[in-house]
PDB file of C-alpha atoms in Angstrom:
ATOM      1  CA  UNK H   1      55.474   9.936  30.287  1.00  0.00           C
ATOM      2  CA  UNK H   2      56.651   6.513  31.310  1.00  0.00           C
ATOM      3  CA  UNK H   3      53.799   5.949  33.210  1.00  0.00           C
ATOM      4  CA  UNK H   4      50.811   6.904  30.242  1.00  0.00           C
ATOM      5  CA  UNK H   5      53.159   4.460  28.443  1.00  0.00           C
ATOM      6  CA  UNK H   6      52.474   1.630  30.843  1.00  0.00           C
ATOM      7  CA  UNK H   7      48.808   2.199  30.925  1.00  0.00           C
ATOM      8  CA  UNK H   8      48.226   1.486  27.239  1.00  0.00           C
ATOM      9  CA  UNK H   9      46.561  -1.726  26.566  1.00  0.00           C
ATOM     10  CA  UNK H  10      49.273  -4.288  25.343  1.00  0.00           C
ATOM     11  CA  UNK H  11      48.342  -6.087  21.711  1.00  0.00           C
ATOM     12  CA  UNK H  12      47.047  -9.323  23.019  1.00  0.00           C
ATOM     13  CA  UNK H  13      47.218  -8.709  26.469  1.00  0.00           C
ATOM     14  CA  UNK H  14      43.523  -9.265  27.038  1.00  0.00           C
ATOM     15  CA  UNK H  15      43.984 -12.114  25.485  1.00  0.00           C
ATOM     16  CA  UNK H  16      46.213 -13.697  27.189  1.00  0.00           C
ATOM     17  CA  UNK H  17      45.201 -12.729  30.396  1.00  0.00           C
ATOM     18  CA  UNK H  18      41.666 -14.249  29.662  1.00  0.00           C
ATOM     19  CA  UNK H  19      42.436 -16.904  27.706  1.00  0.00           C
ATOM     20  CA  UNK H  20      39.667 -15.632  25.364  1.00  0.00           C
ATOM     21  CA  UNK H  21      40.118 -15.477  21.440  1.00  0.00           C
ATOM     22  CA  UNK H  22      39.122 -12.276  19.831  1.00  0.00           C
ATOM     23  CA  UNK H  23      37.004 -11.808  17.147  1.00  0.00           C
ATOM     24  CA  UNK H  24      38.751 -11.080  13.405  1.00  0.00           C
ATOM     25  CA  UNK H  25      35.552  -8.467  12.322  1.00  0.00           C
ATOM     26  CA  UNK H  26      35.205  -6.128  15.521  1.00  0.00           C
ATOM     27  CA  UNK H  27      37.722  -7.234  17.750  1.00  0.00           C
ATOM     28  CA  UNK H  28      35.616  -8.502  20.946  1.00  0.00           C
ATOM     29  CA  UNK H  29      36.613 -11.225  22.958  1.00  0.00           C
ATOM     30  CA  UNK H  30      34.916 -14.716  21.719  1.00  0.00           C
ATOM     31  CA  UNK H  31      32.903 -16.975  23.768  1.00  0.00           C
ATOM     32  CA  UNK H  32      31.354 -19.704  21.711  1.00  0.00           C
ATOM     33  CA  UNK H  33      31.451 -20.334  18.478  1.00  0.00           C
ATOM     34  CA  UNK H  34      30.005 -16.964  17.360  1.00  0.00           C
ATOM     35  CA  UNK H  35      30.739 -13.250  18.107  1.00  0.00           C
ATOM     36  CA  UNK H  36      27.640 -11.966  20.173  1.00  0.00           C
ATOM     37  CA  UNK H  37      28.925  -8.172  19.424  1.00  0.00           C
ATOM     38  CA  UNK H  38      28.840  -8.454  15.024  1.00  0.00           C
ATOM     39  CA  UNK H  39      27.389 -11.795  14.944  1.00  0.00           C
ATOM     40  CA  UNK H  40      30.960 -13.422  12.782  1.00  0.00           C
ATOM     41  CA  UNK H  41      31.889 -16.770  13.135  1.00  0.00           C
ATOM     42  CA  UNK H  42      34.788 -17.805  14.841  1.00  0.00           C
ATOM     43  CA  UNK H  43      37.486 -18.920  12.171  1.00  0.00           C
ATOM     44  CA  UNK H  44      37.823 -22.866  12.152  1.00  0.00           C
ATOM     45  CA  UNK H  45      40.717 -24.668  10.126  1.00  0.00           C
ATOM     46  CA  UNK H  46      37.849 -26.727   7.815  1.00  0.00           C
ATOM     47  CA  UNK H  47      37.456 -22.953   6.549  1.00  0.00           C
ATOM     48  CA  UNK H  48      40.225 -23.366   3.993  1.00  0.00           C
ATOM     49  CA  UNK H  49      38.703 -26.920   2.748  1.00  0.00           C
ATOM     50  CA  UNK H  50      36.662 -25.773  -0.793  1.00  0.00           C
ATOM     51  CA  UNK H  51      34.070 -28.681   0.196  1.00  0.00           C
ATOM     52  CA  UNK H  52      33.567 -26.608   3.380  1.00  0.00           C
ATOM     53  CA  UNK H  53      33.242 -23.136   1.398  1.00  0.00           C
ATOM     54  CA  UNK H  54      30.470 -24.975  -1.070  1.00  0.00           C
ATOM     55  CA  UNK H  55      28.576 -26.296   1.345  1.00  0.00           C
ATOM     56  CA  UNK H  56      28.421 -23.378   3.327  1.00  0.00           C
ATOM     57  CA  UNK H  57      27.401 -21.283   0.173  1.00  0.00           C
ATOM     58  CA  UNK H  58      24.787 -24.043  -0.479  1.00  0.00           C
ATOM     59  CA  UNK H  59      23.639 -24.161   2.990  1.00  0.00           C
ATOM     60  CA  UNK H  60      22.915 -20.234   2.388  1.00  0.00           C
ATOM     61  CA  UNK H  61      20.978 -20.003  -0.466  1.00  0.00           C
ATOM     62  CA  UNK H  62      18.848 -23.252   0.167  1.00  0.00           C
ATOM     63  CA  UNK H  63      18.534 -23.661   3.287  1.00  0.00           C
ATOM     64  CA  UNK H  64      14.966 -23.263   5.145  1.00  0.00           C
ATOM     65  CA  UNK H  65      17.405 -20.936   7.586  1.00  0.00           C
ATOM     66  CA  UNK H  66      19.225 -18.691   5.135  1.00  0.00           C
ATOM     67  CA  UNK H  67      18.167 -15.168   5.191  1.00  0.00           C
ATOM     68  CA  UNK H  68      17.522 -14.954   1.457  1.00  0.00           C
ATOM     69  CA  UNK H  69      15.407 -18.022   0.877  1.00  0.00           C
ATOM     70  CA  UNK H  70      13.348 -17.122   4.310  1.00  0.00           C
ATOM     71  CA  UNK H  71      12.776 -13.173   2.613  1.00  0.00           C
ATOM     72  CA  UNK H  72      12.118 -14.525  -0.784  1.00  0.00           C
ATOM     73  CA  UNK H  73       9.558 -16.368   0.735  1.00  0.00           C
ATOM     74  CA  UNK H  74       8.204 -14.102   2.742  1.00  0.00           C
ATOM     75  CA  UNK H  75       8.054 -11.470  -0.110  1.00  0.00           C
ATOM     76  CA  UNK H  76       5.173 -13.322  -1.690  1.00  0.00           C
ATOM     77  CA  UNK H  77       2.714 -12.818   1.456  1.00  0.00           C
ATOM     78  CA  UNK H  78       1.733  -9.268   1.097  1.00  0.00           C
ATOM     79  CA  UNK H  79       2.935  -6.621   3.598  1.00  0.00           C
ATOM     80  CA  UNK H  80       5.176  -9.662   6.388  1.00  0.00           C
ATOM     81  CA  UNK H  81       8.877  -7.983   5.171  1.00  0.00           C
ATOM     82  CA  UNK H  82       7.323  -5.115   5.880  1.00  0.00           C
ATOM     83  CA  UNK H  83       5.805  -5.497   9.241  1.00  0.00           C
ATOM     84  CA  UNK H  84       8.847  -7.635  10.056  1.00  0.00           C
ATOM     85  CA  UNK H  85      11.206  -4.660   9.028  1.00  0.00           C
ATOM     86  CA  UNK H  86       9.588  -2.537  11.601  1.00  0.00           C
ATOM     87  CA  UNK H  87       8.389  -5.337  14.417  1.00  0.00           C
ATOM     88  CA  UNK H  88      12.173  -5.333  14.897  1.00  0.00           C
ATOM     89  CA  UNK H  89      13.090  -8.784  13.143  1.00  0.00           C
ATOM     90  CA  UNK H  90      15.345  -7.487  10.794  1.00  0.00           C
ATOM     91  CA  UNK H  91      18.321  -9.840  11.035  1.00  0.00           C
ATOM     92  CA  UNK H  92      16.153 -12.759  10.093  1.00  0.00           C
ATOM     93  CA  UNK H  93      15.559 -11.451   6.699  1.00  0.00           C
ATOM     94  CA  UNK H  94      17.915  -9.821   3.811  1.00  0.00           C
ATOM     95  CA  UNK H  95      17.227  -5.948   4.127  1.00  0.00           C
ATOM     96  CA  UNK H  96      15.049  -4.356   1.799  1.00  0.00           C
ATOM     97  CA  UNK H  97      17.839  -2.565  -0.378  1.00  0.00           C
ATOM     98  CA  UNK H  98      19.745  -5.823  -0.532  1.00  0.00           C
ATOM     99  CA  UNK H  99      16.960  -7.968  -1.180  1.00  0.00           C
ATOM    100  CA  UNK H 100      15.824  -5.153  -4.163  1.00  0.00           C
ATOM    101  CA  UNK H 101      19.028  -5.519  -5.634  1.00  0.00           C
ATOM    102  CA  UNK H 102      19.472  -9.648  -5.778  1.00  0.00           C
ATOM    103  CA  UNK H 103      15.473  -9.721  -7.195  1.00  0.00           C
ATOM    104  CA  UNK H 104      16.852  -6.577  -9.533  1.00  0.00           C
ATOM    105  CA  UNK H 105      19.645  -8.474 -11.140  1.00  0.00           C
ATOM    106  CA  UNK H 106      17.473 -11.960 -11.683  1.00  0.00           C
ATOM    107  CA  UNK H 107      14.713  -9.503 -13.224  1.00  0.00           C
ATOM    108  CA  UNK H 108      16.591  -8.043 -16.064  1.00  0.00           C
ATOM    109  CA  UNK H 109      18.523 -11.188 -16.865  1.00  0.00           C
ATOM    110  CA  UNK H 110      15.615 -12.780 -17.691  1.00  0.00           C
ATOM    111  CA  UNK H 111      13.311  -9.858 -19.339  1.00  0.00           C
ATOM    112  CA  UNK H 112      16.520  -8.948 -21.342  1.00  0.00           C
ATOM    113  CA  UNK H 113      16.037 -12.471 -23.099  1.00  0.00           C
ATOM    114  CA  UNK H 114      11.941 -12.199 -23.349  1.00  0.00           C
ATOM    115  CA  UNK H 115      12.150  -8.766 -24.768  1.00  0.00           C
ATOM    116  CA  UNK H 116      10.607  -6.224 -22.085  1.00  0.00           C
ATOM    117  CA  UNK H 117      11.150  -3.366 -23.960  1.00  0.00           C
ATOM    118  CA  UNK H 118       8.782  -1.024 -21.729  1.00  0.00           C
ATOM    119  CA  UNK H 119      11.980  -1.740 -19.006  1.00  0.00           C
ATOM    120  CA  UNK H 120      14.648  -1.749 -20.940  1.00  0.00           C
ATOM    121  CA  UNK H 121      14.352   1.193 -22.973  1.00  0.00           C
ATOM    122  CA  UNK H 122      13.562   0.046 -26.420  1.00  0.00           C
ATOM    123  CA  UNK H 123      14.237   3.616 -29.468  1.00  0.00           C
ATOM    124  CA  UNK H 124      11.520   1.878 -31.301  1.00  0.00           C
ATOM    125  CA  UNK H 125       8.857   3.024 -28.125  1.00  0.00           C
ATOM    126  CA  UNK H 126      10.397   6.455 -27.775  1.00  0.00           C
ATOM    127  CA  UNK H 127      10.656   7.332 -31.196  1.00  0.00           C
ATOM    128  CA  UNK H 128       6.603   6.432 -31.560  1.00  0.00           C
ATOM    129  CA  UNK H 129       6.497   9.915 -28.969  1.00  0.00           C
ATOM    130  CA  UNK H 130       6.991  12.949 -31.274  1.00  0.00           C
ATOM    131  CA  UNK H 131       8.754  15.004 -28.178  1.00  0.00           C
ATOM    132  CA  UNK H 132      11.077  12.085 -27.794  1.00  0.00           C
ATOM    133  CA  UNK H 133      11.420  11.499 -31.497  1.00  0.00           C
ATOM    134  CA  UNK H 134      12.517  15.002 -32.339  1.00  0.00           C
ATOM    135  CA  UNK H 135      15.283  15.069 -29.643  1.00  0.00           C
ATOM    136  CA  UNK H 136      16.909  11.747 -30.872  1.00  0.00           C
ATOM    137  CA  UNK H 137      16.539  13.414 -34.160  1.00  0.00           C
ATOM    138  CA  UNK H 138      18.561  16.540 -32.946  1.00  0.00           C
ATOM    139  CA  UNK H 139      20.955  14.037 -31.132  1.00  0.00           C
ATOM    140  CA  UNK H 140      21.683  12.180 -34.532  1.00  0.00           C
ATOM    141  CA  UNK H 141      22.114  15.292 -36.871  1.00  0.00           C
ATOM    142  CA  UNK H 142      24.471  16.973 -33.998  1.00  0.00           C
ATOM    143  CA  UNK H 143      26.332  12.936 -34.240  1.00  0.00           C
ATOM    144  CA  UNK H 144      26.373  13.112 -37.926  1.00  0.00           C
ATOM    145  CA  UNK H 145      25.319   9.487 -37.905  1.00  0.00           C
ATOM    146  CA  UNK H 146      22.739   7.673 -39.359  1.00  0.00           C
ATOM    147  CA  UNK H 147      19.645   6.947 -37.203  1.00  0.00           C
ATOM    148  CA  UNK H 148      20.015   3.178 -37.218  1.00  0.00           C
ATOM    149  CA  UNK H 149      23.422   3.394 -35.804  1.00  0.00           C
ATOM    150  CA  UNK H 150      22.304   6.282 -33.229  1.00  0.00           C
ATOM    151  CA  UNK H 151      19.291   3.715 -32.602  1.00  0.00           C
ATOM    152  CA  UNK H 152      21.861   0.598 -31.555  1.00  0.00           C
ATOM    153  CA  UNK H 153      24.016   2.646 -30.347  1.00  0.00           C
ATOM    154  CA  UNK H 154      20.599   4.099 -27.568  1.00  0.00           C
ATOM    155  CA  UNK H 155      19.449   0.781 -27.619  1.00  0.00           C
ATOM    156  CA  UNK H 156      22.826  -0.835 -25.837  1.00  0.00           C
ATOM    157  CA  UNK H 157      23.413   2.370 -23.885  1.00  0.00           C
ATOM    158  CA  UNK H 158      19.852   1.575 -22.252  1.00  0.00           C
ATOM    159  CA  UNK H 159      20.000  -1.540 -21.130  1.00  0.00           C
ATOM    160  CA  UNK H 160      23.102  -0.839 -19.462  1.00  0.00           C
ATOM    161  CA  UNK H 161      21.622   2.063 -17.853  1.00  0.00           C
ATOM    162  CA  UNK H 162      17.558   0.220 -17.213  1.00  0.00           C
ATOM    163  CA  UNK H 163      18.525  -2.077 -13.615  1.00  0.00           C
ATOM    164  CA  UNK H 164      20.185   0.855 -11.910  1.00  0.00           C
ATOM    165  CA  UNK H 165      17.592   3.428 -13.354  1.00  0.00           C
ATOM    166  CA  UNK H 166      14.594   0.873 -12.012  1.00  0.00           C
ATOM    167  CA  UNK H 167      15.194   2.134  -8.802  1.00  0.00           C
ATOM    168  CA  UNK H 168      13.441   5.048  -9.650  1.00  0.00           C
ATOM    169  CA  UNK H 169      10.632   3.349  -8.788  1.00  0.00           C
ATOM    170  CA  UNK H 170      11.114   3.607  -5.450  1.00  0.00           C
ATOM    171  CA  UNK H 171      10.696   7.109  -4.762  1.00  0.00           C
ATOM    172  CA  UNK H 172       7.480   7.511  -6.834  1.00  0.00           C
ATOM    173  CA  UNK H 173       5.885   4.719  -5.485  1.00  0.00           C
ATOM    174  CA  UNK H 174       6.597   6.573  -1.508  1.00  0.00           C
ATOM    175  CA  UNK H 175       5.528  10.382  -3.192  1.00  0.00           C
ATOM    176  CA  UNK H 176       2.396   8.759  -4.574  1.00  0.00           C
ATOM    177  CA  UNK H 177       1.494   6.568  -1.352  1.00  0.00           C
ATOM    178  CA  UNK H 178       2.410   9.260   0.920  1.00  0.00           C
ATOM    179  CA  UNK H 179      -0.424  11.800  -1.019  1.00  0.00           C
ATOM    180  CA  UNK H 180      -2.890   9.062  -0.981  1.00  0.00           C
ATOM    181  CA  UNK H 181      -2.308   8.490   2.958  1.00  0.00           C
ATOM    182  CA  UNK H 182      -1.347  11.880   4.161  1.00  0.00           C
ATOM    183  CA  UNK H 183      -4.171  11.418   6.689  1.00  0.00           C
ATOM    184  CA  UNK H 184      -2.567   8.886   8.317  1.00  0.00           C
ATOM    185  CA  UNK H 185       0.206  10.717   9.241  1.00  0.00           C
ATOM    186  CA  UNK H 186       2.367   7.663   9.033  1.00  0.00           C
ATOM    187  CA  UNK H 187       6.112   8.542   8.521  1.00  0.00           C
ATOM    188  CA  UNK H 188       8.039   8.640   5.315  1.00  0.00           C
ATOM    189  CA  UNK H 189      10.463   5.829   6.268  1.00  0.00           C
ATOM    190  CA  UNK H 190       7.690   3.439   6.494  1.00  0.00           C
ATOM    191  CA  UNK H 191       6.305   4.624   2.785  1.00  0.00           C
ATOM    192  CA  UNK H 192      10.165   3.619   1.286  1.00  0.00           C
ATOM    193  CA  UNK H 193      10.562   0.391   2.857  1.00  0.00           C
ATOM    194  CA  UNK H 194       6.903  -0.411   1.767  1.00  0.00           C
ATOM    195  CA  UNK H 195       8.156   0.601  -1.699  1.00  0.00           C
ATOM    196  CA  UNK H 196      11.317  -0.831  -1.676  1.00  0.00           C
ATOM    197  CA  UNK H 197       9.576  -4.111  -0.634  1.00  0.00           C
ATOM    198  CA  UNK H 198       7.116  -3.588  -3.544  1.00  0.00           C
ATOM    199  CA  UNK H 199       8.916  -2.837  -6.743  1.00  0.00           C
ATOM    200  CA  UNK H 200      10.807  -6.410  -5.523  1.00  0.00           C
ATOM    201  CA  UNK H 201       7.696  -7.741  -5.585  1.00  0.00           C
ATOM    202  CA  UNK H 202       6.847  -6.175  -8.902  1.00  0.00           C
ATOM    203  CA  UNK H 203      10.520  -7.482 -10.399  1.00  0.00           C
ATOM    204  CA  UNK H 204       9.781 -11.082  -9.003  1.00  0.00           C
ATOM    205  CA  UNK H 205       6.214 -11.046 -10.021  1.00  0.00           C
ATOM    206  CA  UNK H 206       7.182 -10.388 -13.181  1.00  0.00           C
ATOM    207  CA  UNK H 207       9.408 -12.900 -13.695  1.00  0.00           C
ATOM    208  CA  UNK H 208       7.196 -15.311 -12.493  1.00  0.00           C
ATOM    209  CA  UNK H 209       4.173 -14.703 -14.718  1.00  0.00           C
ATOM    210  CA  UNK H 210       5.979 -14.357 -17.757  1.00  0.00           C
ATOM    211  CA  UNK H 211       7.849 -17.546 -17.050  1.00  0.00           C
ATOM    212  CA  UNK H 212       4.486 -19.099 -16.662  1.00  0.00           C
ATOM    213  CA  UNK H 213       2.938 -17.822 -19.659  1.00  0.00           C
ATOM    214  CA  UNK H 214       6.033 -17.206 -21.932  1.00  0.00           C
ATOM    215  CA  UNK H 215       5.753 -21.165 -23.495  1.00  0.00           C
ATOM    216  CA  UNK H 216       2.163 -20.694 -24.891  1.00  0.00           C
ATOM    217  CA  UNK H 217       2.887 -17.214 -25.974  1.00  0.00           C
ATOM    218  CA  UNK H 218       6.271 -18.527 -27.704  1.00  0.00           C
ATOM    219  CA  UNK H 219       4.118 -21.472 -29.070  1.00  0.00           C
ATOM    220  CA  UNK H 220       1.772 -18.782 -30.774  1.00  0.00           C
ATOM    221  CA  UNK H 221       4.306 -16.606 -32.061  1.00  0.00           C
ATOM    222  CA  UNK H 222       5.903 -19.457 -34.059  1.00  0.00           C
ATOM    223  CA  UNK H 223       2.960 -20.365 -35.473  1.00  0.00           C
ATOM    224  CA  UNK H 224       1.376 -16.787 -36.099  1.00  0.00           C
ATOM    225  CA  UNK H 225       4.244 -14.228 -35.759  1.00  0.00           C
ATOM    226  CA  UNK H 226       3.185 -10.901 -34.562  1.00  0.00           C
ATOM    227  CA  UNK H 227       0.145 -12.152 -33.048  1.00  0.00           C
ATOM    228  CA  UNK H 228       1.974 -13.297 -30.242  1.00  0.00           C
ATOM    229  CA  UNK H 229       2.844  -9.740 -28.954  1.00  0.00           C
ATOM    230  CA  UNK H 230      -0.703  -9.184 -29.108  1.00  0.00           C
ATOM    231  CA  UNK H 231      -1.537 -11.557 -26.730  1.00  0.00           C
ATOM    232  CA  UNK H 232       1.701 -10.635 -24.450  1.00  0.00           C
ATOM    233  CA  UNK H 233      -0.753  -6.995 -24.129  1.00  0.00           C
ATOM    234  CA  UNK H 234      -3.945  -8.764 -23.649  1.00  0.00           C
ATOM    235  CA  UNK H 235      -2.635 -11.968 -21.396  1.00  0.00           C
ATOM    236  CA  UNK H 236       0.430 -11.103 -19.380  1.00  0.00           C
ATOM    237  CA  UNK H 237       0.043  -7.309 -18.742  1.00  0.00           C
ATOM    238  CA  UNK H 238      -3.714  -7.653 -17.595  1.00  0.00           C
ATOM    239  CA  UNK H 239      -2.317 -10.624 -15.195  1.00  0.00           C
ATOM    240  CA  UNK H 240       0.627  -8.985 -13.803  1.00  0.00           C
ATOM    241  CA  UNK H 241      -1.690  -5.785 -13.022  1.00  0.00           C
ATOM    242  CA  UNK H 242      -4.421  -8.290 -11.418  1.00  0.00           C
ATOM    243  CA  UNK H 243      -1.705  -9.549  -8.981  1.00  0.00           C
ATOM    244  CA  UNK H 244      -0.137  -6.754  -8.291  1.00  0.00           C
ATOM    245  CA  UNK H 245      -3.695  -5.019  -7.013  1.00  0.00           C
ATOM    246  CA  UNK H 246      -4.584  -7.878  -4.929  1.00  0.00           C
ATOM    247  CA  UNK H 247      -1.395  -8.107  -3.045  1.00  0.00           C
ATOM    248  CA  UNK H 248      -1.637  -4.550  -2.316  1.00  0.00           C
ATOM    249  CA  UNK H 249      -4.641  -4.305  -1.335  1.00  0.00           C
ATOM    250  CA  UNK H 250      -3.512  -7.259   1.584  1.00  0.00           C
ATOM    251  CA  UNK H 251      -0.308  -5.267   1.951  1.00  0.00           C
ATOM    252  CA  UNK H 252      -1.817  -2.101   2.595  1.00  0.00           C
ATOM    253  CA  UNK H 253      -4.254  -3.365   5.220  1.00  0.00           C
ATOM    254  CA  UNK H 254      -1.550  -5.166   7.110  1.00  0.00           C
ATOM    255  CA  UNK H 255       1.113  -2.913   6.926  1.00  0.00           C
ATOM    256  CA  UNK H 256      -0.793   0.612   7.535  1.00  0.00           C
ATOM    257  CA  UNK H 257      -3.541  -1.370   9.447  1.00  0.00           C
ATOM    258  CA  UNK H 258      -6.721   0.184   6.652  1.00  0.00           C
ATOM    259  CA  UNK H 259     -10.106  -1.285   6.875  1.00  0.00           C
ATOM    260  CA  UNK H 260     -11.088  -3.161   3.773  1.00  0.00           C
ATOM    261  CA  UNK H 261     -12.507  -0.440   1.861  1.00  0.00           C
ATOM    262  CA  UNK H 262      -9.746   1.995   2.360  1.00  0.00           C
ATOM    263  CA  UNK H 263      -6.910  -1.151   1.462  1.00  0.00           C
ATOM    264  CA  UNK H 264      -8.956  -1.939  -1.541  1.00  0.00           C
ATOM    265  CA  UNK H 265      -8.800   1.665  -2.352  1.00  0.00           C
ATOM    266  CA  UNK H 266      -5.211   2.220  -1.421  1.00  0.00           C
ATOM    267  CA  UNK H 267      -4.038  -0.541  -3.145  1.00  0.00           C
ATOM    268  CA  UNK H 268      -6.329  -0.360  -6.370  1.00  0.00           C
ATOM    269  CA  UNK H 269      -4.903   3.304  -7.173  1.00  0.00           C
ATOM    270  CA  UNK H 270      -1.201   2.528  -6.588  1.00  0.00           C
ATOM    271  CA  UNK H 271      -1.553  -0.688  -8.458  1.00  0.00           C
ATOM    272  CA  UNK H 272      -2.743   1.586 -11.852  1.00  0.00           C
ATOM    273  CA  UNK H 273      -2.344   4.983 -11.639  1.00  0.00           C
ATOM    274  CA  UNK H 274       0.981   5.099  -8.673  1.00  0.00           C
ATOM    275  CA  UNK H 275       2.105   1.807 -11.362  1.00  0.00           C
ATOM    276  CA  UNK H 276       1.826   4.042 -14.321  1.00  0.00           C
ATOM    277  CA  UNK H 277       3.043   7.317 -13.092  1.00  0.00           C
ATOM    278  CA  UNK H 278       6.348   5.666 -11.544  1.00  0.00           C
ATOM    279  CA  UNK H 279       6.626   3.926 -15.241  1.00  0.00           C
ATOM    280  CA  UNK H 280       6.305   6.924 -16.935  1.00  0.00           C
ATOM    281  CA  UNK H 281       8.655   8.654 -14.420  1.00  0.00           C
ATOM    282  CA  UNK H 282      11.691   5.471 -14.930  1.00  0.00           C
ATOM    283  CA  UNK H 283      10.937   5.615 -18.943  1.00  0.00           C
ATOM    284  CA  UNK H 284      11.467   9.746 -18.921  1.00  0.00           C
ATOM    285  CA  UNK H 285      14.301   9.350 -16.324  1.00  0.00           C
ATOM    286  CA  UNK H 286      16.163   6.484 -18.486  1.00  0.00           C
ATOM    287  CA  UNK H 287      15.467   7.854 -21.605  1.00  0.00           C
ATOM    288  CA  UNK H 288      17.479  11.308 -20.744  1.00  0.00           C
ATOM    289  CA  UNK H 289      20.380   9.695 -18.546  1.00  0.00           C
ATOM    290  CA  UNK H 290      20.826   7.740 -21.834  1.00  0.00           C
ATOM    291  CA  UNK H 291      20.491  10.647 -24.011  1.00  0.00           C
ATOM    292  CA  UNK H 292      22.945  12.715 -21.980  1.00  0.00           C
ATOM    293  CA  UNK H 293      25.591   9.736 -21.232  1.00  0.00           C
ATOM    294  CA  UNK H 294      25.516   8.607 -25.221  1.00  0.00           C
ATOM    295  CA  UNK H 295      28.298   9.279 -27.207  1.00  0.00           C
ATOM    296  CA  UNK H 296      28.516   7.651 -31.020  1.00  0.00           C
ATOM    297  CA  UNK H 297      31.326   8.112 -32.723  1.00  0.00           C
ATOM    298  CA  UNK H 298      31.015   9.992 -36.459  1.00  0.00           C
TER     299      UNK H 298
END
């Protein structure tokens, strides 16, 4: 017994027989300034200095090396996180669950001031649907509420439910992209990540182009009123649908390696019809999470 005592490793005995720090995350001995096992830092004393911790954070986010800016840039040139992702570079970027989530919570901030109500779940567009109609209608007789407070009360609900719902997307973008390229026989790993990748895009595209077009649009609707929402159907949606087809048609062709024709195909059908079914898919999925989770007090 004495002796399977003595053969246990002693706290710190490595370390002192080495002369090697260890590292705080994973416990492997340091050499250098970073772990090469987990990749942390070795802890320094300028660590606890808050000029240190801001322009570390700084350093992050701006910086021509930080992960995020490097995959938000690359995100814009169709099918590279992609092709990165599965060339084996995947610690120089944010992974494509991450990086959904950061361009997720940007997205709604800002469409939850412009007034996307196709995302954010707007009573006013299901109640213009009879089926949907009648089932708030059941849900505010069985409340014993009026509709306008069952209405505000759906309307709040929604938006709390829309940028986790969103993802959603995701799997109907791979269902409808693996049917249009069974042929290829290309795993179903490579369909999500090419998803995940694209509903960022999507988000971030969206965000862009109404930000670009939002001031003349604003500019209209104070001087015409409704007019303006008009135009948002006639301007921004035919723009955002434009971009989205051409970058998939240059995503498609780089990341699945199609000829032109079959890219332009590929990424022509997801663009509309794989774009409207996963809309219509998010708006049925929100709509009865919201229905179900809703509770308005008589």
């Amino acid at each position: 017994m004495s002796d399977l005592v003595l053969d246990r490793p002693v706290p710190g005995a490595e370390e002192e027989s080495t002369g090697l720090a260890r590292c705080a995350a994973c416990d492997e001995p340091l050499v250098g300034a970073y772990c090469h096992e987990c990749g942390e830092r070795r802890p320094r004393p300028e660590d606890e200095s808050l000029a240190a911790f801001l322009r570390d954070q700084f350093h992050e986010v701006t910086s021509a090396d930080g992960r995020l800016w490097r995959s938000v840039k690359a995100l814009f040139v169709p099918g590279t996180l992609t092709t990165e992702y599965f060339a084996g570079r995947r610690g120089l970027y944010v992974r494509p669950v991450r990086l959904f989530l950061v361009v997720n919570v940007v997205f709604f901030l800002w469409m939850s001031n412009f007034g996307a109500q196709a995302f954010l779940g707007d009573p006013g567009l299901y109640r213009s649907n009879p089926a949907f109609d009648a089932r708030m209608t059941e849900a505010v007789n069985d409340a014993g509420v009026t509709a306008e407070r069952y209405d505000a009360a759906f309307r709040q609900r929604a938006r709390a439910l829309a940028p986790t719902l969103i993802a959603v997307f995701v799997p109907a973008y791979v269902a409808f992209i693996a049917l249009i390229l069974v042929r290829t026989g290309r795993p179903v790993v490579r369909h999500a990540v090419f998803a995940t990748h694209f509903v960022a895009v999507l988000m971030a595209s969206s965000v862009l182009i109404t930000a670009v077009l939002a001031a003349p649009l604003l500019a209209v609707l104070w001087l015409t009123g409704d007019v303006a929402y008009d135009l948002n159907d006639a301007v921004i949606l035919p723009t955002m649908l434009v971009a989205w087809s051409a970058y998939l048609v240059l995503a498609f062709r780089r990341v699945y390696g199609l000829g032109w024709w079959g890219s332009a195909a590929a990424g022509l059908s997801t663009a509309t019809v794989g774009t409207l079914v996963a809309m219509e898919v998010y708006r049925l999925v929100l709509f009865y999470v919201t229905l179900w989770t809703l509770d308005v007090p008589a």
